[in-house]
């Protein structure tokens, strides 16, 4: 990418979106079988997950296969996995699991999964790894570059 | 956890044993083979990051050996 700034890259990506919408760029270029990055990559099964595309083994970075993208919501077992540091949990006890909101907030929060399900309005969001958009840069950057999003 | 990725075998060359032992301690070697090629300065920065940012307990001599191995086998 050289001296192209992040802002400039975002502008170019936005431009690409416009081209895609207009049907100028062939969207089939992201298909795994025509993709030199994805082609031939193995599917693996990690604890609590279904078969996912292997990017790295340890810490695991696993991608959601294309077949899940015809569903509005990605199943948990197919949701992409990205770990950078240890420890890597092999199972999660939902009875004791808590989401903690701390730091620069007026009021710290500690929420159980049941709290999340019952005390808030449901919302749909696209979850994207922060590395995601870098994978299509022509000059590869360092680090693990994954390709697909997921929705929950 | 499944075993490490079998396609991530490091290339043979001087320093490969040190690189394998020290790098694999924390991460699978697919992290290495999937990276874009880099010159000596770039690989040296990667090894330094592993030590200073992630706290890898690698000696100065081993760090030099690993950076030289990477720049030779995965250089540009």
PDB file of C-alpha atoms in Angstrom:
ATOM      1  CA  UNK A   1       0.000   0.000   0.000  1.00  0.00           C
ATOM      2  CA  UNK A   2       3.056   2.208   0.480  1.00  0.00           C
ATOM      3  CA  UNK A   3       2.199   5.843   1.080  1.00  0.00           C
ATOM      4  CA  UNK A   4      -1.544   5.483   0.572  1.00  0.00           C
ATOM      5  CA  UNK A   5      -3.173   6.692   3.776  1.00  0.00           C
ATOM      6  CA  UNK A   6      -5.853   4.737   5.606  1.00  0.00           C
ATOM      7  CA  UNK A   7      -8.344   7.503   4.799  1.00  0.00           C
ATOM      8  CA  UNK A   8      -7.502   7.321   1.118  1.00  0.00           C
ATOM      9  CA  UNK A   9      -7.874   3.532   1.247  1.00  0.00           C
ATOM     10  CA  UNK A  10     -11.340   3.881   2.798  1.00  0.00           C
ATOM     11  CA  UNK A  11     -12.306   6.269  -0.001  1.00  0.00           C
ATOM     12  CA  UNK A  12     -11.104   3.787  -2.591  1.00  0.00           C
ATOM     13  CA  UNK A  13     -13.001   0.969  -0.903  1.00  0.00           C
ATOM     14  CA  UNK A  14     -16.139   3.101  -0.866  1.00  0.00           C
ATOM     15  CA  UNK A  15     -15.585   3.666  -4.577  1.00  0.00           C
ATOM     16  CA  UNK A  16     -15.250  -0.071  -5.085  1.00  0.00           C
ATOM     17  CA  UNK A  17     -18.602  -0.539  -3.329  1.00  0.00           C
ATOM     18  CA  UNK A  18     -20.181   1.836  -5.841  1.00  0.00           C
ATOM     19  CA  UNK A  19     -18.666  -0.122  -8.731  1.00  0.00           C
ATOM     20  CA  UNK A  20     -19.913  -3.378  -7.248  1.00  0.00           C
ATOM     21  CA  UNK A  21     -23.403  -1.934  -6.854  1.00  0.00           C
ATOM     22  CA  UNK A  22     -23.313  -0.839 -10.472  1.00  0.00           C
ATOM     23  CA  UNK A  23     -22.267  -4.340 -11.526  1.00  0.00           C
ATOM     24  CA  UNK A  24     -18.996  -3.118 -13.028  1.00  0.00           C
ATOM     25  CA  UNK A  25     -16.746  -5.333 -10.882  1.00  0.00           C
ATOM     26  CA  UNK A  26     -17.402  -9.062 -11.015  1.00  0.00           C
ATOM     27  CA  UNK A  27     -18.428 -10.025  -7.454  1.00  0.00           C
ATOM     28  CA  UNK A  28     -17.426 -13.634  -8.093  1.00  0.00           C
ATOM     29  CA  UNK A  29     -13.800 -12.732  -7.367  1.00  0.00           C
ATOM     30  CA  UNK A  30     -14.437 -13.369  -3.658  1.00  0.00           C
ATOM     31  CA  UNK A  31     -15.456 -16.995  -4.200  1.00  0.00           C
ATOM     32  CA  UNK A  32     -13.108 -19.440  -2.496  1.00  0.00           C
ATOM     33  CA  UNK A  33     -12.576 -21.619  -5.565  1.00  0.00           C
ATOM     34  CA  UNK A  34     -11.385 -18.667  -7.635  1.00  0.00           C
ATOM     35  CA  UNK A  35      -9.374 -17.124  -4.835  1.00  0.00           C
ATOM     36  CA  UNK A  36      -5.639 -17.865  -4.620  1.00  0.00           C
ATOM     37  CA  UNK A  37      -5.633 -17.030  -0.921  1.00  0.00           C
ATOM     38  CA  UNK A  38      -8.526 -19.275   0.079  1.00  0.00           C
ATOM     39  CA  UNK A  39      -8.164 -22.054  -2.462  1.00  0.00           C
ATOM     40  CA  UNK A  40      -7.124 -25.341  -0.930  1.00  0.00           C
ATOM     41  CA  UNK A  41      -7.230 -24.109   2.660  1.00  0.00           C
ATOM     42  CA  UNK A  42      -8.357 -26.876   5.024  1.00  0.00           C
ATOM     43  CA  UNK A  43     -11.509 -26.966   7.082  1.00  0.00           C
ATOM     44  CA  UNK A  44     -10.907 -27.680  10.777  1.00  0.00           C
ATOM     45  CA  UNK A  45     -13.028 -28.262  13.842  1.00  0.00           C
ATOM     46  CA  UNK A  46     -12.149 -26.543  17.120  1.00  0.00           C
ATOM     47  CA  UNK A  47     -13.925 -26.908  20.494  1.00  0.00           C
ATOM     48  CA  UNK A  48     -17.553 -25.679  20.411  1.00  0.00           C
ATOM     49  CA  UNK A  49     -17.280 -24.853  16.672  1.00  0.00           C
ATOM     50  CA  UNK A  50     -18.322 -26.490  13.422  1.00  0.00           C
ATOM     51  CA  UNK A  51     -15.926 -26.935  10.487  1.00  0.00           C
ATOM     52  CA  UNK A  52     -14.331 -23.567   9.696  1.00  0.00           C
ATOM     53  CA  UNK A  53     -11.674 -22.419   7.234  1.00  0.00           C
ATOM     54  CA  UNK A  54      -8.228 -22.572   8.825  1.00  0.00           C
ATOM     55  CA  UNK A  55      -6.161 -19.423   8.678  1.00  0.00           C
ATOM     56  CA  UNK A  56      -3.805 -20.125  11.599  1.00  0.00           C
ATOM     57  CA  UNK A  57      -3.730 -22.973  14.118  1.00  0.00           C
ATOM     58  CA  UNK A  58      -2.447 -21.467  17.350  1.00  0.00           C
ATOM     59  CA  UNK A  59      -3.626 -18.983  18.475  1.00  0.00           C
ATOM     60  CA  UNK A  60      -6.539 -19.983  16.218  1.00  0.00           C
ATOM     61  CA  UNK A  61      -7.850 -17.741  13.460  1.00  0.00           C
ATOM     62  CA  UNK A  62     -10.742 -19.479  11.712  1.00  0.00           C
ATOM     63  CA  UNK A  63     -13.035 -18.136   9.017  1.00  0.00           C
ATOM     64  CA  UNK A  64     -16.730 -18.686   8.393  1.00  0.00           C
ATOM     65  CA  UNK A  65     -17.233 -20.690   5.149  1.00  0.00           C
ATOM     66  CA  UNK A  66     -19.193 -19.018   2.360  1.00  0.00           C
ATOM     67  CA  UNK A  67     -22.113 -21.434   2.680  1.00  0.00           C
ATOM     68  CA  UNK A  68     -23.304 -19.639   5.851  1.00  0.00           C
ATOM     69  CA  UNK A  69     -23.687 -16.340   4.054  1.00  0.00           C
ATOM     70  CA  UNK A  70     -27.100 -17.157   2.640  1.00  0.00           C
ATOM     71  CA  UNK A  71     -28.447 -16.882   6.203  1.00  0.00           C
ATOM     72  CA  UNK A  72     -29.270 -13.559   7.849  1.00  0.00           C
ATOM     73  CA  UNK A  73     -27.660 -14.578  11.151  1.00  0.00           C
ATOM     74  CA  UNK A  74     -24.444 -16.569  11.351  1.00  0.00           C
ATOM     75  CA  UNK A  75     -24.836 -19.528  13.755  1.00  0.00           C
ATOM     76  CA  UNK A  76     -22.592 -19.325  16.832  1.00  0.00           C
ATOM     77  CA  UNK A  77     -20.824 -22.555  15.882  1.00  0.00           C
ATOM     78  CA  UNK A  78     -19.915 -21.040  12.497  1.00  0.00           C
ATOM     79  CA  UNK A  79     -18.972 -17.586  13.778  1.00  0.00           C
ATOM     80  CA  UNK A  80     -15.384 -16.669  12.941  1.00  0.00           C
ATOM     81  CA  UNK A  81     -12.661 -17.110  15.558  1.00  0.00           C
ATOM     82  CA  UNK A  82      -9.762 -14.768  16.228  1.00  0.00           C
ATOM     83  CA  UNK A  83      -7.402 -15.137  19.147  1.00  0.00           C
ATOM     84  CA  UNK A  84      -4.199 -13.179  19.550  1.00  0.00           C
ATOM     85  CA  UNK A  85      -3.030 -14.055  23.026  1.00  0.00           C
ATOM     86  CA  UNK A  86      -3.322 -16.780  25.662  1.00  0.00           C
ATOM     87  CA  UNK A  87      -5.201 -18.221  27.422  1.00  0.00           C
ATOM     88  CA  UNK A  88      -7.579 -19.689  24.837  1.00  0.00           C
ATOM     89  CA  UNK A  89     -10.778 -20.954  26.489  1.00  0.00           C
ATOM     90  CA  UNK A  90     -11.904 -24.391  25.240  1.00  0.00           C
ATOM     91  CA  UNK A  91     -15.408 -24.055  26.641  1.00  0.00           C
ATOM     92  CA  UNK A  92     -17.556 -21.318  28.143  1.00  0.00           C
ATOM     93  CA  UNK A  93     -19.820 -21.839  31.153  1.00  0.00           C
ATOM     94  CA  UNK A  94     -22.783 -19.622  30.288  1.00  0.00           C
ATOM     95  CA  UNK A  95     -24.085 -19.812  33.871  1.00  0.00           C
ATOM     96  CA  UNK A  96     -21.055 -17.944  35.195  1.00  0.00           C
ATOM     97  CA  UNK A  97     -20.075 -15.958  32.060  1.00  0.00           C
ATOM     98  CA  UNK A  98     -20.306 -12.164  32.476  1.00  0.00           C
ATOM     99  CA  UNK A  99     -19.813  -9.195  30.179  1.00  0.00           C
ATOM    100  CA  UNK A 100     -18.027  -6.439  32.067  1.00  0.00           C
ATOM    101  CA  UNK A 101     -18.139  -2.823  30.922  1.00  0.00           C
ATOM    102  CA  UNK A 102     -15.399  -0.930  32.752  1.00  0.00           C
ATOM    103  CA  UNK A 103     -12.829   1.781  32.215  1.00  0.00           C
ATOM    104  CA  UNK A 104     -13.769   5.274  31.045  1.00  0.00           C
ATOM    105  CA  UNK A 105     -17.481   4.946  31.770  1.00  0.00           C
ATOM    106  CA  UNK A 106     -19.698   6.746  34.263  1.00  0.00           C
ATOM    107  CA  UNK A 107     -21.038   3.490  35.614  1.00  0.00           C
ATOM    108  CA  UNK A 108     -19.419   0.064  35.374  1.00  0.00           C
ATOM    109  CA  UNK A 109     -21.692  -2.807  34.391  1.00  0.00           C
ATOM    110  CA  UNK A 110     -21.628  -6.556  34.834  1.00  0.00           C
ATOM    111  CA  UNK A 111     -24.144  -8.438  32.714  1.00  0.00           C
ATOM    112  CA  UNK A 112     -25.027 -12.123  32.447  1.00  0.00           C
ATOM    113  CA  UNK A 113     -26.142 -13.702  29.183  1.00  0.00           C
ATOM    114  CA  UNK A 114     -29.670 -13.724  30.592  1.00  0.00           C
ATOM    115  CA  UNK A 115     -29.388  -9.962  31.261  1.00  0.00           C
ATOM    116  CA  UNK A 116     -28.345  -9.404  27.659  1.00  0.00           C
ATOM    117  CA  UNK A 117     -31.279 -11.449  26.387  1.00  0.00           C
ATOM    118  CA  UNK A 118     -33.962  -9.900  28.587  1.00  0.00           C
ATOM    119  CA  UNK A 119     -32.939  -6.318  29.417  1.00  0.00           C
ATOM    120  CA  UNK A 120     -32.162  -4.973  25.968  1.00  0.00           C
ATOM    121  CA  UNK A 121     -33.842  -4.603  22.616  1.00  0.00           C
ATOM    122  CA  UNK A 122     -32.513  -7.116  20.079  1.00  0.00           C
ATOM    123  CA  UNK A 123     -30.383  -5.664  17.273  1.00  0.00           C
ATOM    124  CA  UNK A 124     -28.673  -7.124  14.246  1.00  0.00           C
ATOM    125  CA  UNK A 125     -25.100  -6.142  13.532  1.00  0.00           C
ATOM    126  CA  UNK A 126     -22.391  -7.081  11.133  1.00  0.00           C
ATOM    127  CA  UNK A 127     -19.268  -8.083  12.989  1.00  0.00           C
ATOM    128  CA  UNK A 128     -16.048  -7.559  11.166  1.00  0.00           C
ATOM    129  CA  UNK A 129     -12.561  -8.426  12.235  1.00  0.00           C
ATOM    130  CA  UNK A 130     -10.406  -5.311  12.315  1.00  0.00           C
ATOM    131  CA  UNK A 131      -8.031  -7.005   9.919  1.00  0.00           C
ATOM    132  CA  UNK A 132     -10.804  -7.810   7.487  1.00  0.00           C
ATOM    133  CA  UNK A 133     -10.524  -5.010   4.952  1.00  0.00           C
ATOM    134  CA  UNK A 134      -6.772  -5.266   4.717  1.00  0.00           C
ATOM    135  CA  UNK A 135      -6.922  -8.676   3.079  1.00  0.00           C
ATOM    136  CA  UNK A 136      -7.711  -7.172  -0.325  1.00  0.00           C
ATOM    137  CA  UNK A 137      -4.830  -4.717  -0.382  1.00  0.00           C
ATOM    138  CA  UNK A 138      -2.605  -5.474  -3.341  1.00  0.00           C
ATOM    139  CA  UNK A 139       0.559  -5.199  -1.298  1.00  0.00           C
ATOM    140  CA  UNK A 140       0.030  -7.590   1.578  1.00  0.00           C
ATOM    141  CA  UNK A 141       0.377  -6.272   5.088  1.00  0.00           C
ATOM    142  CA  UNK A 142       1.740  -8.274   7.993  1.00  0.00           C
ATOM    143  CA  UNK A 143      -0.518 -10.265  10.283  1.00  0.00           C
ATOM    144  CA  UNK A 144      -3.444 -12.624   9.739  1.00  0.00           C
ATOM    145  CA  UNK A 145      -5.706 -11.391   6.955  1.00  0.00           C
ATOM    146  CA  UNK A 146      -9.181 -12.862   7.004  1.00  0.00           C
ATOM    147  CA  UNK A 147     -11.793 -12.367   4.366  1.00  0.00           C
ATOM    148  CA  UNK A 148     -15.346 -12.785   5.554  1.00  0.00           C
ATOM    149  CA  UNK A 149     -17.689 -11.141   8.020  1.00  0.00           C
ATOM    150  CA  UNK A 150     -20.394 -12.656  10.201  1.00  0.00           C
ATOM    151  CA  UNK A 151     -23.730 -11.427  11.493  1.00  0.00           C
ATOM    152  CA  UNK A 152     -25.333 -11.785  14.881  1.00  0.00           C
TER     153      UNK A 152
ATOM    154  CA  UNK B   1      -7.271 -28.207  20.319  1.00  0.00           C
ATOM    155  CA  UNK B   2      -6.328 -29.701  16.940  1.00  0.00           C
ATOM    156  CA  UNK B   3      -2.588 -30.107  16.178  1.00  0.00           C
ATOM    157  CA  UNK B   4      -0.707 -27.318  14.434  1.00  0.00           C
ATOM    158  CA  UNK B   5      -1.253 -26.847  10.724  1.00  0.00           C
ATOM    159  CA  UNK B   6       0.785 -29.362   8.720  1.00  0.00           C
ATOM    160  CA  UNK B   7       1.340 -27.033   5.754  1.00  0.00           C
ATOM    161  CA  UNK B   8       3.284 -24.634   7.924  1.00  0.00           C
ATOM    162  CA  UNK B   9       6.634 -26.455   7.879  1.00  0.00           C
ATOM    163  CA  UNK B  10       9.493 -23.969   8.082  1.00  0.00           C
ATOM    164  CA  UNK B  11      12.050 -23.989   5.249  1.00  0.00           C
ATOM    165  CA  UNK B  12      15.365 -25.663   6.020  1.00  0.00           C
ATOM    166  CA  UNK B  13      18.379 -23.409   6.547  1.00  0.00           C
ATOM    167  CA  UNK B  14      20.819 -22.087   9.140  1.00  0.00           C
ATOM    168  CA  UNK B  15      18.927 -21.168  12.320  1.00  0.00           C
ATOM    169  CA  UNK B  16      15.765 -23.133  11.529  1.00  0.00           C
ATOM    170  CA  UNK B  17      15.995 -25.190  14.728  1.00  0.00           C
ATOM    171  CA  UNK B  18      16.231 -22.077  16.894  1.00  0.00           C
ATOM    172  CA  UNK B  19      13.430 -20.385  14.976  1.00  0.00           C
ATOM    173  CA  UNK B  20      11.158 -23.423  15.257  1.00  0.00           C
ATOM    174  CA  UNK B  21      11.764 -23.900  18.956  1.00  0.00           C
ATOM    175  CA  UNK B  22      11.477 -20.255  19.978  1.00  0.00           C
ATOM    176  CA  UNK B  23       8.581 -19.250  17.697  1.00  0.00           C
ATOM    177  CA  UNK B  24       6.486 -22.409  18.157  1.00  0.00           C
ATOM    178  CA  UNK B  25       6.595 -21.920  21.907  1.00  0.00           C
ATOM    179  CA  UNK B  26       3.859 -19.278  21.512  1.00  0.00           C
ATOM    180  CA  UNK B  27       2.354 -19.700  18.031  1.00  0.00           C
ATOM    181  CA  UNK B  28       2.022 -22.111  15.132  1.00  0.00           C
ATOM    182  CA  UNK B  29       4.440 -21.611  12.258  1.00  0.00           C
ATOM    183  CA  UNK B  30       1.646 -20.874   9.770  1.00  0.00           C
ATOM    184  CA  UNK B  31       1.894 -17.350  11.197  1.00  0.00           C
ATOM    185  CA  UNK B  32       5.399 -17.230   9.703  1.00  0.00           C
ATOM    186  CA  UNK B  33       4.925 -18.879   6.314  1.00  0.00           C
ATOM    187  CA  UNK B  34       1.801 -16.840   5.520  1.00  0.00           C
ATOM    188  CA  UNK B  35       3.514 -13.484   5.970  1.00  0.00           C
ATOM    189  CA  UNK B  36       4.583 -11.338   3.048  1.00  0.00           C
ATOM    190  CA  UNK B  37       8.321 -11.481   2.304  1.00  0.00           C
ATOM    191  CA  UNK B  38      10.478  -9.039   4.226  1.00  0.00           C
ATOM    192  CA  UNK B  39      14.029  -7.756   4.327  1.00  0.00           C
ATOM    193  CA  UNK B  40      16.351  -7.983   7.325  1.00  0.00           C
ATOM    194  CA  UNK B  41      15.109  -4.761   8.865  1.00  0.00           C
ATOM    195  CA  UNK B  42      11.467  -5.849   8.595  1.00  0.00           C
ATOM    196  CA  UNK B  43      12.011  -9.303  10.080  1.00  0.00           C
ATOM    197  CA  UNK B  44      14.164  -7.813  12.827  1.00  0.00           C
ATOM    198  CA  UNK B  45      11.229  -5.540  13.714  1.00  0.00           C
ATOM    199  CA  UNK B  46       8.898  -8.555  13.855  1.00  0.00           C
ATOM    200  CA  UNK B  47      11.189 -10.467  16.210  1.00  0.00           C
ATOM    201  CA  UNK B  48      11.657  -7.362  18.381  1.00  0.00           C
ATOM    202  CA  UNK B  49       7.875  -6.949  18.586  1.00  0.00           C
ATOM    203  CA  UNK B  50       7.475 -10.533  19.769  1.00  0.00           C
ATOM    204  CA  UNK B  51       9.938  -9.836  22.594  1.00  0.00           C
ATOM    205  CA  UNK B  52       9.001  -6.292  23.597  1.00  0.00           C
ATOM    206  CA  UNK B  53       5.246  -6.277  22.961  1.00  0.00           C
ATOM    207  CA  UNK B  54       4.263  -9.891  23.589  1.00  0.00           C
ATOM    208  CA  UNK B  55       6.975 -10.688  26.156  1.00  0.00           C
ATOM    209  CA  UNK B  56       8.592 -13.643  24.364  1.00  0.00           C
ATOM    210  CA  UNK B  57      11.539 -14.829  26.492  1.00  0.00           C
ATOM    211  CA  UNK B  58      14.076 -14.938  23.634  1.00  0.00           C
ATOM    212  CA  UNK B  59      17.773 -14.192  24.210  1.00  0.00           C
ATOM    213  CA  UNK B  60      19.527 -11.500  22.218  1.00  0.00           C
ATOM    214  CA  UNK B  61      21.638 -14.102  20.398  1.00  0.00           C
ATOM    215  CA  UNK B  62      18.606 -16.246  19.487  1.00  0.00           C
ATOM    216  CA  UNK B  63      16.687 -13.166  18.328  1.00  0.00           C
ATOM    217  CA  UNK B  64      19.551 -12.330  15.958  1.00  0.00           C
ATOM    218  CA  UNK B  65      19.673 -15.932  14.667  1.00  0.00           C
ATOM    219  CA  UNK B  66      15.894 -15.995  14.083  1.00  0.00           C
ATOM    220  CA  UNK B  67      15.801 -12.615  12.298  1.00  0.00           C
ATOM    221  CA  UNK B  68      18.673 -13.702  10.014  1.00  0.00           C
ATOM    222  CA  UNK B  69      16.975 -17.036   9.285  1.00  0.00           C
ATOM    223  CA  UNK B  70      13.686 -15.311   8.396  1.00  0.00           C
ATOM    224  CA  UNK B  71      15.344 -12.668   6.219  1.00  0.00           C
ATOM    225  CA  UNK B  72      17.235 -15.392   4.332  1.00  0.00           C
ATOM    226  CA  UNK B  73      14.449 -17.942   3.856  1.00  0.00           C
ATOM    227  CA  UNK B  74      11.498 -15.541   3.736  1.00  0.00           C
ATOM    228  CA  UNK B  75      13.282 -12.489   2.371  1.00  0.00           C
ATOM    229  CA  UNK B  76      12.616 -10.434  -0.707  1.00  0.00           C
TER     230      UNK B  76
END
